[in-house]
Coordinates of C-alpha atoms in Angstrom, one line a residue:
M694 CA -28.0 116.6 -7.6
P695 CA -30.2 114.8 -5.0
R696 CA -31.4 111.3 -5.8
E697 CA -35.0 110.5 -6.3
N698 CA -35.4 108.7 -3.1
G699 CA -34.0 111.6 -1.2
T700 CA -31.6 109.6 0.9
G701 CA -28.6 111.6 0.2
A702 CA -26.4 108.5 -0.1
K703 CA -23.3 108.7 -2.1
E704 CA -23.1 106.8 -5.3
G705 CA -22.3 103.1 -4.7
E706 CA -23.1 103.2 -1.0
D707 CA -26.6 102.0 -1.5
E708 CA -25.2 98.9 -3.2
R709 CA -22.9 98.2 -0.3
M710 CA -25.7 98.6 2.1
L711 CA -27.7 96.1 0.2
N712 CA -24.9 93.7 0.6
G713 CA -25.0 94.2 4.4
G714 CA -22.0 96.6 4.6
S715 CA -21.7 99.5 7.0
V716 CA -21.1 102.9 5.8
E717 CA -19.0 103.9 8.8
G718 CA -16.7 100.9 8.4
V719 CA -15.9 101.8 4.8
A720 CA -15.8 105.5 5.1
G721 CA -13.9 105.6 8.4
G722 CA -11.2 103.2 7.2
T723 CA -11.7 100.9 10.1
E724 CA -11.2 97.1 9.8
P725 CA -14.2 95.3 8.3
T726 CA -16.1 93.0 10.6
E727 CA -16.8 89.3 10.0
K728 CA -20.2 90.4 8.8
D729 CA -18.6 92.8 6.4
K730 CA -16.4 90.0 5.1
L731 CA -19.3 87.7 4.5
A732 CA -21.2 90.5 2.9
Q733 CA -18.4 91.1 0.4
K734 CA -18.8 87.6 -1.1
E735 CA -20.3 87.3 -4.4
V736 CA -24.0 86.2 -4.4
E737 CA -25.4 84.6 -7.5
V738 CA -29.2 85.0 -7.9
K739 CA -31.1 82.6 -10.2
F740 CA -34.7 82.9 -11.3
I741 CA -36.2 79.4 -11.9
P742 CA -39.6 79.4 -13.6
A743 CA -42.2 76.9 -12.3
Q744 CA -45.0 75.1 -14.2
N745 CA -47.7 77.2 -12.5
G746 CA -46.2 80.5 -13.6
D747 CA -44.5 81.3 -10.4
A748 CA -40.8 81.9 -10.2
C749 CA -38.3 80.5 -7.6
I750 CA -35.3 82.4 -6.6
D751 CA -32.0 80.5 -5.8
M752 CA -29.3 82.5 -4.1
Q753 CA -25.9 80.8 -4.0
M754 CA -22.7 82.1 -2.4
E755 CA -19.5 81.6 -4.3
S756 CA -17.2 79.1 -2.7
Q757 CA -14.0 80.3 -1.0
Q758 CA -10.9 79.6 -2.9
A759 CA -9.4 76.1 -2.1
F760 CA -6.0 75.7 -0.5
S761 CA -3.4 75.2 -3.2
G762 CA -0.3 74.4 -1.1
M763 CA 3.2 75.6 -1.7
T764 CA 4.7 76.2 -5.1
K765 CA 7.8 74.4 -6.3
E766 CA 9.9 77.5 -5.8
E767 CA 8.7 77.7 -2.2
L768 CA 9.4 74.1 -1.5
M769 CA 12.9 74.2 -3.0
K770 CA 13.9 76.7 -0.3
Y771 CA 13.8 73.8 2.1
A772 CA 15.5 71.2 -0.1
N773 CA 18.9 71.5 1.5
D774 CA 17.7 72.3 4.9
P775 CA 19.7 70.0 7.3
F776 CA 16.6 69.1 9.3
W777 CA 14.6 68.0 6.3
V778 CA 17.6 66.2 4.8
R779 CA 18.0 64.1 8.0
L780 CA 14.3 63.4 8.2
R781 CA 14.2 62.2 4.6
W782 CA 17.2 59.9 5.1
L783 CA 15.6 58.6 8.3
L784 CA 12.3 57.8 6.6
F785 CA 14.2 56.2 3.7
V786 CA 16.2 53.9 6.0
L787 CA 13.1 53.0 8.1
F788 CA 11.1 52.1 5.0
W789 CA 13.8 49.6 3.7
A790 CA 14.5 48.2 7.1
L791 CA 10.8 47.5 7.7
W792 CA 10.6 45.9 4.2
A793 CA 13.6 43.7 4.9
A794 CA 12.2 42.7 8.3
M795 CA 8.9 41.7 6.8
L796 CA 10.7 39.6 4.1
L797 CA 12.8 37.9 6.7
G798 CA 9.8 37.4 8.9
S799 CA 7.9 35.7 6.2
F800 CA 10.9 33.3 5.5
Y801 CA 11.1 32.5 9.2
I802 CA 7.3 31.8 9.4
I803 CA 7.6 29.4 6.4
Y804 CA 10.7 27.7 7.9
D805 CA 9.4 27.4 11.5
A806 CA 5.8 26.6 10.8
P807 CA 4.7 23.1 11.9
K808 CA 5.1 20.7 9.1
C809 CA 2.5 18.2 8.0
A810 CA 4.4 15.0 8.1
A811 CA 4.1 13.0 4.9
P812 CA 2.4 9.6 5.6
V813 CA 4.9 6.8 6.1
P814 CA 4.5 4.3 3.2
L815 CA 3.7 0.8 4.3
S816 CA 6.5 -1.8 4.3
W817 CA 6.1 -4.9 2.2
W818 CA 5.1 -7.0 5.2
Q819 CA 2.4 -4.4 6.2
E820 CA 1.0 -4.5 2.7
G821 CA 0.6 -8.3 3.0
P822 CA -0.8 -10.8 2.8
L823 CA 1.7 -13.3 4.4
V824 CA 1.0 -16.9 3.4
E825 CA 2.1 -20.0 5.3
I826 CA 3.7 -22.6 3.1
D827 CA 4.7 -26.2 3.2
G828 CA 8.5 -26.4 3.3
E829 CA 8.5 -29.7 1.4
R830 CA 6.2 -28.4 -1.4
Y831 CA 7.1 -24.8 -1.7
T832 CA 8.2 -25.0 -5.4
E833 CA 4.7 -26.5 -6.2
Q834 CA 3.0 -23.7 -4.3
L835 CA 5.0 -20.9 -5.8
A836 CA 2.6 -20.2 -8.7
E837 CA -0.5 -20.0 -6.4
V838 CA 1.4 -17.8 -3.9
E839 CA 2.2 -15.4 -6.7
R840 CA -1.3 -15.4 -8.1
F841 CA -2.7 -14.5 -4.7
G842 CA -0.4 -11.6 -4.5
A843 CA 1.5 -12.6 -1.3
K844 CA 4.2 -10.1 -0.3
G845 CA 5.8 -12.7 1.9
V846 CA 5.7 -16.5 2.8
I847 CA 6.1 -18.0 6.2
Y848 CA 8.2 -21.1 6.7
Q849 CA 8.2 -22.8 10.1
L850 CA 11.6 -24.1 11.0
S851 CA 11.7 -27.2 13.2
A852 CA 11.9 -26.2 16.9
D853 CA 15.1 -28.3 17.4
E854 CA 16.8 -26.6 14.4
T855 CA 16.5 -23.1 15.7
Y856 CA 20.1 -23.0 16.9
L857 CA 21.4 -25.0 14.0
V858 CA 20.8 -22.3 11.4
E859 CA 24.5 -22.0 10.7
T860 CA 24.9 -25.7 9.9
A861 CA 25.0 -27.0 6.4
A862 CA 21.8 -29.0 6.8
V863 CA 19.7 -26.0 7.7
E864 CA 21.4 -23.6 5.3
S865 CA 20.7 -26.1 2.4
K866 CA 17.0 -25.8 3.1
L867 CA 16.8 -22.0 3.6
K868 CA 19.1 -20.7 0.8
P869 CA 17.1 -22.3 -2.1
M870 CA 13.8 -21.2 -0.5
V871 CA 15.1 -17.6 -0.3
S872 CA 16.3 -17.7 -3.9
V873 CA 13.1 -19.2 -5.4
F874 CA 10.8 -16.6 -3.7
R875 CA 13.1 -13.7 -4.3
S876 CA 12.9 -14.3 -8.0
K877 CA 9.2 -13.4 -7.7
N878 CA 9.8 -10.5 -5.4
I879 CA 8.4 -12.4 -2.4
K880 CA 10.2 -12.3 0.9
L881 CA 10.8 -15.2 3.2
V882 CA 9.7 -15.1 6.8
V883 CA 10.9 -17.9 9.2
D884 CA 9.3 -19.0 12.5
I885 CA 11.8 -20.1 15.1
T886 CA 11.5 -21.5 18.7
P887 CA 14.2 -19.8 20.7
N888 CA 13.2 -21.0 24.2
F889 CA 15.5 -24.1 24.5
V890 CA 18.4 -26.0 23.2
T891 CA 18.9 -29.7 22.8
K892 CA 21.1 -32.0 24.8
N893 CA 24.0 -31.8 22.2
D894 CA 24.1 -28.1 22.0
S895 CA 27.6 -26.6 22.6
L896 CA 26.3 -24.1 25.2
F897 CA 24.6 -26.8 27.2
L898 CA 27.6 -29.1 27.1
E899 CA 29.8 -26.2 28.4
A900 CA 27.3 -25.5 31.1
L901 CA 27.5 -29.1 32.4
Q902 CA 31.3 -29.0 32.5
K903 CA 31.8 -25.5 33.9
P904 CA 29.5 -24.7 36.8
D905 CA 30.9 -21.2 37.3
S906 CA 30.8 -20.2 33.6
A907 CA 28.5 -17.8 31.7
A908 CA 27.2 -20.8 29.9
H909 CA 25.9 -22.3 33.2
A910 CA 24.1 -19.1 34.0
A911 CA 22.2 -19.4 30.7
F912 CA 20.1 -22.2 32.2
V913 CA 17.9 -22.6 35.3
W914 CA 19.2 -25.0 37.9
R915 CA 18.3 -26.5 41.3
D916 CA 20.6 -28.6 43.5
I917 CA 19.8 -32.2 44.0
G918 CA 18.6 -32.9 47.6
L919 CA 16.3 -29.9 47.6
T920 CA 12.8 -30.2 46.4
P921 CA 12.5 -28.1 43.2
P922 CA 9.5 -25.7 42.7
N923 CA 6.2 -27.2 41.5
W924 CA 6.7 -26.0 37.9
L925 CA 5.0 -28.3 35.4
S926 CA 6.1 -29.3 31.9
I927 CA 4.3 -27.7 29.0
A928 CA 4.8 -30.6 26.6
E929 CA 4.3 -33.6 28.8
E930 CA 2.8 -34.6 32.1
G931 CA 4.6 -34.1 35.3
S932 CA 7.4 -31.9 36.6
A933 CA 9.4 -29.5 34.4
W934 CA 12.6 -30.4 36.3
K935 CA 15.0 -33.1 34.9
N936 CA 18.1 -34.7 36.4
A937 CA 21.3 -33.5 34.6
S938 CA 24.6 -35.3 34.4
N939 CA 26.3 -32.7 36.6
G940 CA 24.2 -33.7 39.7
Q941 CA 21.7 -30.9 39.4
Y942 CA 18.1 -30.4 38.3
V943 CA 17.7 -28.4 35.1
L944 CA 14.5 -26.8 33.8
S945 CA 13.0 -28.6 30.8
Q946 CA 9.5 -27.2 30.2
F947 CA 9.2 -28.1 26.4
G948 CA 9.8 -31.8 26.4
P949 CA 12.5 -34.4 26.9
E950 CA 16.1 -33.4 26.2
R951 CA 15.1 -29.8 25.6
Y952 CA 16.6 -27.4 28.2
D953 CA 15.2 -23.9 28.8
L954 CA 17.4 -20.9 28.0
Q955 CA 17.1 -18.0 30.5
M956 CA 17.2 -15.0 28.2
S957 CA 18.2 -12.6 30.9
A958 CA 21.6 -14.2 30.9
P959 CA 24.1 -12.6 28.4
A960 CA 25.2 -16.0 27.0
A961 CA 21.6 -17.0 26.1
R962 CA 20.8 -13.6 24.7
D963 CA 23.9 -13.6 22.5
K964 CA 23.1 -17.1 21.3
L965 CA 19.7 -15.9 20.1
K966 CA 21.1 -12.8 18.5
G967 CA 23.6 -14.9 16.6
T968 CA 20.8 -17.0 15.2
L969 CA 18.9 -13.9 14.1
R970 CA 22.0 -12.5 12.3
A971 CA 22.6 -15.9 10.6
L972 CA 19.0 -15.9 9.3
L973 CA 19.2 -12.4 8.0
D974 CA 22.5 -13.1 6.3
L975 CA 20.8 -15.9 4.4
G976 CA 18.3 -13.5 3.0
V977 CA 15.4 -14.0 5.4
R978 CA 13.5 -10.7 5.9
G979 CA 11.0 -11.6 8.6
I980 CA 11.4 -13.6 11.8
R981 CA 8.6 -14.7 14.2
L982 CA 9.4 -16.0 17.7
A983 CA 7.4 -18.8 19.2
N984 CA 6.6 -18.9 23.0
A985 CA 7.5 -15.2 23.5
K986 CA 6.0 -15.1 27.0
H987 CA 8.4 -17.8 28.2
L988 CA 11.6 -16.2 27.1
L989 CA 12.4 -14.8 30.6
I990 CA 12.3 -17.0 33.7
N991 CA 12.9 -16.2 37.4
P992 CA 16.0 -18.4 38.1
D993 CA 15.4 -18.2 41.8
G994 CA 11.6 -18.5 41.7
G995 CA 9.6 -20.6 44.2
N996 CA 6.3 -22.5 43.9
E997 CA 3.6 -21.3 41.6
S998 CA 0.1 -20.4 42.9
P999 CA -3.2 -21.7 41.6
L1000 CA -5.3 -19.5 39.5
A1001 CA -8.0 -17.5 41.2
L1002 CA -11.3 -19.3 41.4
E1003 CA -13.1 -16.9 39.0
D1004 CA -10.4 -17.5 36.4
A1005 CA -9.8 -21.2 36.9
D1006 CA -11.2 -24.0 34.7
K1007 CA -13.1 -26.1 37.2
S1008 CA -12.2 -29.3 35.3
L1009 CA -8.4 -28.9 35.9
T1010 CA -6.4 -30.2 38.9
H1011 CA -3.0 -29.5 40.3
T1012 CA -1.4 -31.9 37.9
D1013 CA -2.6 -29.8 34.9
Y1014 CA -0.5 -27.0 33.5
G1015 CA -3.5 -24.7 33.2
F1016 CA -4.3 -24.9 36.9
W1017 CA -1.3 -22.6 37.9
T1018 CA -0.5 -19.0 37.4
H1019 CA 3.0 -19.5 36.1
R1020 CA 4.2 -16.1 37.3
E1021 CA 7.7 -17.4 37.7
T1022 CA 8.1 -18.6 34.1
T1023 CA 5.8 -16.3 31.9
Y1024 CA 5.3 -12.6 31.3
R1025 CA 8.3 -11.6 33.3
E1026 CA 9.4 -8.0 33.6
G1027 CA 12.1 -7.2 31.1
L1028 CA 10.4 -8.8 28.0
G1029 CA 10.0 -5.3 26.5
E1030 CA 13.7 -4.6 26.8
L1031 CA 14.6 -8.0 25.3
F1032 CA 12.3 -7.4 22.3
R1033 CA 13.6 -3.9 21.8
E1034 CA 17.2 -5.2 21.5
L1035 CA 16.2 -8.0 19.1
T1036 CA 13.9 -5.8 17.0
E1037 CA 16.6 -3.1 16.7
L1038 CA 19.1 -5.7 15.6
V1039 CA 16.8 -6.9 12.8
H1040 CA 16.0 -3.3 11.7
E1041 CA 19.7 -2.3 11.7
Q1042 CA 20.9 -5.4 9.8
T1043 CA 18.3 -5.1 7.1
A1044 CA 18.2 -1.3 6.9
G1045 CA 14.6 -1.2 8.1
E1046 CA 13.4 -3.8 5.6
G1047 CA 13.0 -6.7 8.0
F1048 CA 10.6 -7.2 10.8
L1049 CA 10.5 -9.2 14.1
S1050 CA 7.2 -10.6 15.5
V1051 CA 5.6 -13.5 17.4
T1052 CA 3.6 -16.6 16.5
E1053 CA 1.1 -16.4 19.5
D1054 CA -1.3 -13.9 21.0
I1055 CA 0.8 -11.7 23.4
L1056 CA -2.4 -11.3 25.6
R1057 CA -0.7 -8.8 27.9
P1058 CA 0.9 -6.1 25.7
E1059 CA 1.8 -3.9 28.7
V1060 CA 4.4 -6.5 29.7
F1061 CA 6.1 -6.2 26.3
A1062 CA 6.0 -2.4 26.2
V1063 CA 8.9 0.0 26.9
N1064 CA 8.1 3.6 27.7
G1065 CA 5.0 3.6 25.6
T1066 CA 6.6 1.7 22.7
L1067 CA 5.6 -1.8 21.8
P1068 CA 8.8 -3.3 20.2
I1069 CA 7.0 -6.1 18.3
D1070 CA 6.5 -5.1 14.6
A1071 CA 3.4 -7.2 14.0
P1072 CA 1.9 -8.4 17.3
L1073 CA -0.9 -10.9 17.5
Y1074 CA -3.6 -9.6 19.8
G1075 CA -7.4 -9.8 20.2
N1076 CA -10.2 -12.2 19.9
I1077 CA -11.4 -11.6 16.3
E1078 CA -10.5 -15.1 15.1
F1079 CA -11.9 -16.9 18.2
D1080 CA -15.2 -14.9 18.1
L1081 CA -15.9 -15.9 14.6
R1082 CA -15.3 -19.6 15.6
E1083 CA -18.1 -19.4 18.1
G1084 CA -21.0 -19.2 15.7
T1085 CA -23.3 -16.5 14.4
G1086 CA -26.2 -14.3 15.6
P1087 CA -26.7 -11.1 17.5
D1088 CA -24.6 -12.2 20.5
V1089 CA -21.6 -13.0 18.3
A1090 CA -22.0 -9.8 16.3
R1091 CA -22.2 -7.7 19.4
K1092 CA -19.2 -9.4 21.0
L1093 CA -17.2 -9.3 17.8
R1094 CA -17.7 -5.5 17.5
H1095 CA -16.7 -5.0 21.2
D1096 CA -13.5 -7.2 20.8
I1097 CA -12.4 -5.6 17.5
A1098 CA -12.8 -2.1 18.9
N1099 CA -11.0 -3.1 22.2
A1100 CA -8.1 -4.7 20.3
Y1101 CA -7.4 -1.6 18.3
L1102 CA -8.0 0.7 21.2
T1103 CA -5.5 -1.2 23.3
I1104 CA -2.8 -1.6 20.6
N1105 CA -3.1 2.0 19.5
E1106 CA -2.1 3.2 22.9
Y1107 CA 1.5 2.2 22.0
R1108 CA 3.9 3.6 19.4
A1109 CA 5.8 1.2 17.2
L1110 CA 9.5 0.9 17.1
G1111 CA 11.1 2.7 14.2
A1112 CA 9.3 4.6 11.5
F1113 CA 5.9 3.0 11.9
V1114 CA 3.3 5.2 13.7
K1115 CA 1.4 2.3 15.3
P1116 CA 2.0 -1.4 15.7
W1117 CA 0.5 -3.4 12.8
L1118 CA -1.6 -6.4 13.9
Q1119 CA -1.4 -9.8 12.4
L1120 CA -4.8 -10.9 11.3
R1121 CA -4.5 -14.7 11.5
Y1122 CA -6.9 -17.4 10.5
D1123 CA -6.8 -21.0 9.3
R1124 CA -9.2 -23.7 8.2
A1125 CA -10.4 -24.2 11.8
S1126 CA -11.6 -20.6 11.7
L1127 CA -14.0 -21.3 8.9
E1128 CA -16.6 -23.5 10.6
H1129 CA -19.2 -20.8 10.7
V1130 CA -17.9 -18.2 8.2
P1131 CA -16.7 -19.5 4.8
A1132 CA -13.3 -18.7 3.4
S1133 CA -14.5 -16.1 0.8
E1134 CA -16.5 -14.1 3.4
Y1135 CA -13.8 -14.4 6.0
T1136 CA -11.2 -13.1 3.5
V1137 CA -13.4 -10.2 2.4
F1138 CA -14.0 -9.2 6.0
H1139 CA -10.4 -9.5 7.1
F1140 CA -8.5 -8.0 4.3
L1141 CA -9.4 -4.3 4.9
L1142 CA -9.0 -4.4 8.7
P1143 CA -5.9 -2.5 9.9
G1144 CA -3.2 -5.1 9.8
V1145 CA -1.7 -7.9 7.7
P1146 CA -3.7 -11.1 6.9
V1147 CA -1.8 -14.3 7.8
F1148 CA -3.1 -17.7 6.7
P1149 CA -2.1 -21.0 5.2
L1150 CA -2.3 -21.2 1.4
D1151 CA -4.9 -23.9 1.5
V1152 CA -7.4 -21.6 3.2
L1153 CA -7.7 -19.8 -0.1
T1154 CA -7.2 -22.8 -2.5
K1155 CA -9.5 -25.2 -0.8
G1156 CA -11.9 -22.5 0.3
G1157 CA -12.6 -21.5 -3.3
V1158 CA -11.4 -17.9 -2.9
T1159 CA -10.9 -16.5 -6.4
H1160 CA -7.7 -14.7 -7.5
E1161 CA -9.9 -11.9 -8.8
S1162 CA -11.4 -11.2 -5.5
V1163 CA -8.1 -11.2 -3.7
E1164 CA -6.6 -9.0 -6.4
A1165 CA -9.5 -6.5 -5.9
L1166 CA -9.0 -6.6 -2.1
E1167 CA -5.3 -5.9 -2.5
R1168 CA -6.1 -2.9 -4.8
F1169 CA -8.3 -1.6 -2.1
R1170 CA -5.5 -2.1 0.5
S1171 CA -3.3 0.1 -1.6
S1172 CA -5.7 3.1 -1.3
P1173 CA -5.0 6.0 1.0
S1174 CA -8.2 5.3 3.0
F1175 CA -6.8 1.9 3.9
Q1176 CA -3.1 2.8 4.4
H1177 CA -3.6 6.0 6.3
G1178 CA -7.3 6.3 7.0
L1179 CA -9.4 6.2 10.1
F1180 CA -11.1 2.9 11.3
N1181 CA -14.4 2.5 13.1
V1182 CA -16.5 -0.6 13.7
Y1183 CA -20.3 -0.8 14.0
N1184 CA -23.3 -3.1 14.4
D1185 CA -26.5 -2.5 12.4
A1186 CA -29.7 -1.4 14.2
N1187 CA -30.8 -5.1 14.8
V1188 CA -27.3 -6.3 15.7
S1189 CA -27.4 -9.1 13.1
S1190 CA -24.3 -7.9 11.2
I1191 CA -21.1 -6.2 11.7
A1192 CA -19.4 -3.5 9.6
Y1193 CA -16.5 -1.1 9.6
T1194 CA -15.3 1.9 7.7
R1195 CA -12.0 3.1 6.4
L1196 CA -11.7 6.7 5.5
K1197 CA -9.0 9.3 4.8
S1198 CA -10.0 13.0 4.2
G1199 CA -10.3 13.8 0.5
N1200 CA -10.7 10.2 -0.6
P1201 CA -13.7 7.8 -1.0
G1202 CA -14.5 5.9 2.1
Y1203 CA -14.7 2.1 2.2
F1204 CA -17.6 0.3 3.9
V1205 CA -17.2 -3.5 4.7
V1206 CA -20.1 -5.5 6.1
L1207 CA -20.5 -9.1 7.1
N1208 CA -23.9 -10.8 7.7
L1209 CA -23.6 -13.4 10.5
E1210 CA -27.1 -14.8 10.0
Q1211 CA -27.0 -18.5 8.9
D1212 CA -30.3 -18.8 7.1
E1213 CA -32.0 -15.4 6.5
Q1214 CA -31.5 -12.7 4.0
R1215 CA -31.3 -9.4 5.9
T1216 CA -31.8 -5.7 5.0
V1217 CA -29.5 -3.9 7.4
D1218 CA -29.6 -0.2 8.4
F1219 CA -26.3 1.7 9.0
R1220 CA -27.6 5.3 8.9
G1221 CA -26.0 5.8 12.3
I1222 CA -22.5 5.9 10.9
D1223 CA -21.3 9.5 11.1
G1224 CA -20.7 11.1 7.7
I1225 CA -21.5 8.0 5.6
G1226 CA -23.9 9.6 3.1
N1227 CA -27.2 8.2 1.8
E1228 CA -25.9 5.9 -0.9
L1229 CA -23.2 3.2 -1.3
T1230 CA -21.6 1.9 -4.4
V1231 CA -20.9 -1.9 -4.3
V1232 CA -17.3 -2.7 -5.4
L1233 CA -17.0 -6.4 -4.3
T1234 CA -19.2 -9.2 -3.0
S1235 CA -18.4 -12.5 -1.5
Q1236 CA -19.3 -15.9 -3.0
N1237 CA -22.4 -16.3 -0.8
Y1238 CA -23.8 -13.0 -1.9
A1239 CA -26.8 -13.6 -4.1
V1240 CA -29.2 -10.7 -3.9
P1241 CA -31.0 -10.2 -7.3
N1242 CA -30.1 -7.0 -9.2
V1243 CA -27.3 -6.1 -6.8
G1244 CA -23.7 -6.5 -7.9
V1245 CA -20.5 -4.6 -8.6
K1246 CA -21.3 -0.9 -9.4
S1247 CA -24.8 -1.2 -8.0
K1248 CA -26.1 1.5 -5.8
V1249 CA -27.7 0.6 -2.4
P1250 CA -29.2 2.9 0.2
V1251 CA -27.4 3.0 3.5
E1252 CA -30.6 2.5 5.4
A1253 CA -31.5 -0.7 3.5
I1254 CA -28.4 -2.7 2.5
P1255 CA -29.5 -6.2 1.3
L1256 CA -27.4 -9.1 2.5
S1257 CA -27.6 -12.8 1.8
P1258 CA -27.0 -15.3 4.7
R1259 CA -23.4 -15.5 5.7
S1260 CA -22.2 -13.1 3.1
A1261 CA -20.0 -10.1 2.9
L1262 CA -19.9 -6.9 0.8
V1263 CA -17.5 -4.1 0.2
A1264 CA -18.8 -0.7 -0.9
T1265 CA -17.4 2.8 -1.4
Y1266 CA -19.1 6.1 -0.4
V1267 CA -18.6 9.8 -0.6
P1268 CA -18.3 11.3 2.9
T1269 CA -20.8 14.0 3.8
K1270 CA -18.3 15.9 5.9

């Protein structure tokens, strides 16, 4: 029966046509087109009422079915396939090989990475101070030496006794001294004068009797009848050449009946080494050599030349020792090798506990250096002591800063022999150093400089330095900032005072300042110091410090530090970077 619309379409065809299908494609059995496939998808129609009474129509197409992968049964068909078996084993081996390689690599990185060397702890003589004692009164001085925390005491052996150390007379002096101070855990340091022997020395007597011997080569000779060089005596007026009983001139720079040893000769060098061994065997743990620059002499040297006009003292004449250059008898090439041998001997015999040093300023450290190493454990160098003897005021403050910086810049160019990173300066002063800067102020300023303070005991006792202040300074010296920290020196904005800092990363910094003004209280500004922060905490003041309301634990601004005339102050600070 025909439909109402009169189309004549078969039942169901109108629905397919609505969905975009083609009658021919279905009826004729041909493959459906892409359009047919899309038309066959289910369409969901939603009527959404709106507030104004209208209706919205939302038509959504049903999503295609998601990919579900292979089933277990399908996968198991390939479980024993040779290709996949080999691939699985290959991936298994690669995984564990890479894992093991990463593990071994991490071990290698840890092992081979550059190590941060642990800071070398200071030796007893570096910790200091070293106190000079009176050999006749050392038992009386023991209590004061101990109260001032000395790590070592210095005894000056008579110059003529240097090569008599193995005799009963000298041993009887040194052995009790070693024993007394050792009972208080204080080491003995001995000053010797190795430059000459006396007329009765066995080596000199052998040299007189055997002109072709090794003993004869240990001294400097000139034949009678030939005019000797114009070398002058150090200890007396006139020539340094003396008539010897063998018919020759012999060099005698250090006074009558004292004959210079030439340390380039094996016999002379062995004699000095024997003396060092004997001292160390007695328990001495530090040795300082006098007249170090004179230890090597040119045995064939000619006349000396006068100093250059710009360097000469105009008040001197050709009869004065200071008029000449002394190139033939001082600062000779080879001093570095000599000191290296002697210092190594001391280190080896004491298992690194002992040290070898000098008693005078070496002046020209490059002469004593060997391949960038300065083989003097505690050299004396710089003008710090002499600058402070000159007076006070801006000129002295400026010069002192320059000389301190220059001294450390020069010495730090060298490595030390042995385990020490850098040579450790002796910071010497005595009562003559205190004309312008009192003992308490001098001590406060000196104790935190990089080096070891060296002074006679009466500098502290007669200068009124308290045990408490020295105890506090030694506590500061044991801090990481002192032992391993950086050092920098400064003048304030008006150049009336001098200060320095000691700082190690991760630790409080130390700030030490000395006012060189004689009569005025000053407020000094040190804001220019890199990383110092805005506020300082006072931890120690010298005896002359008398600013009201400022004392230990007080806070002072870095741009306005109050200082009494000729006073010193130690403060700590928190670095800003």
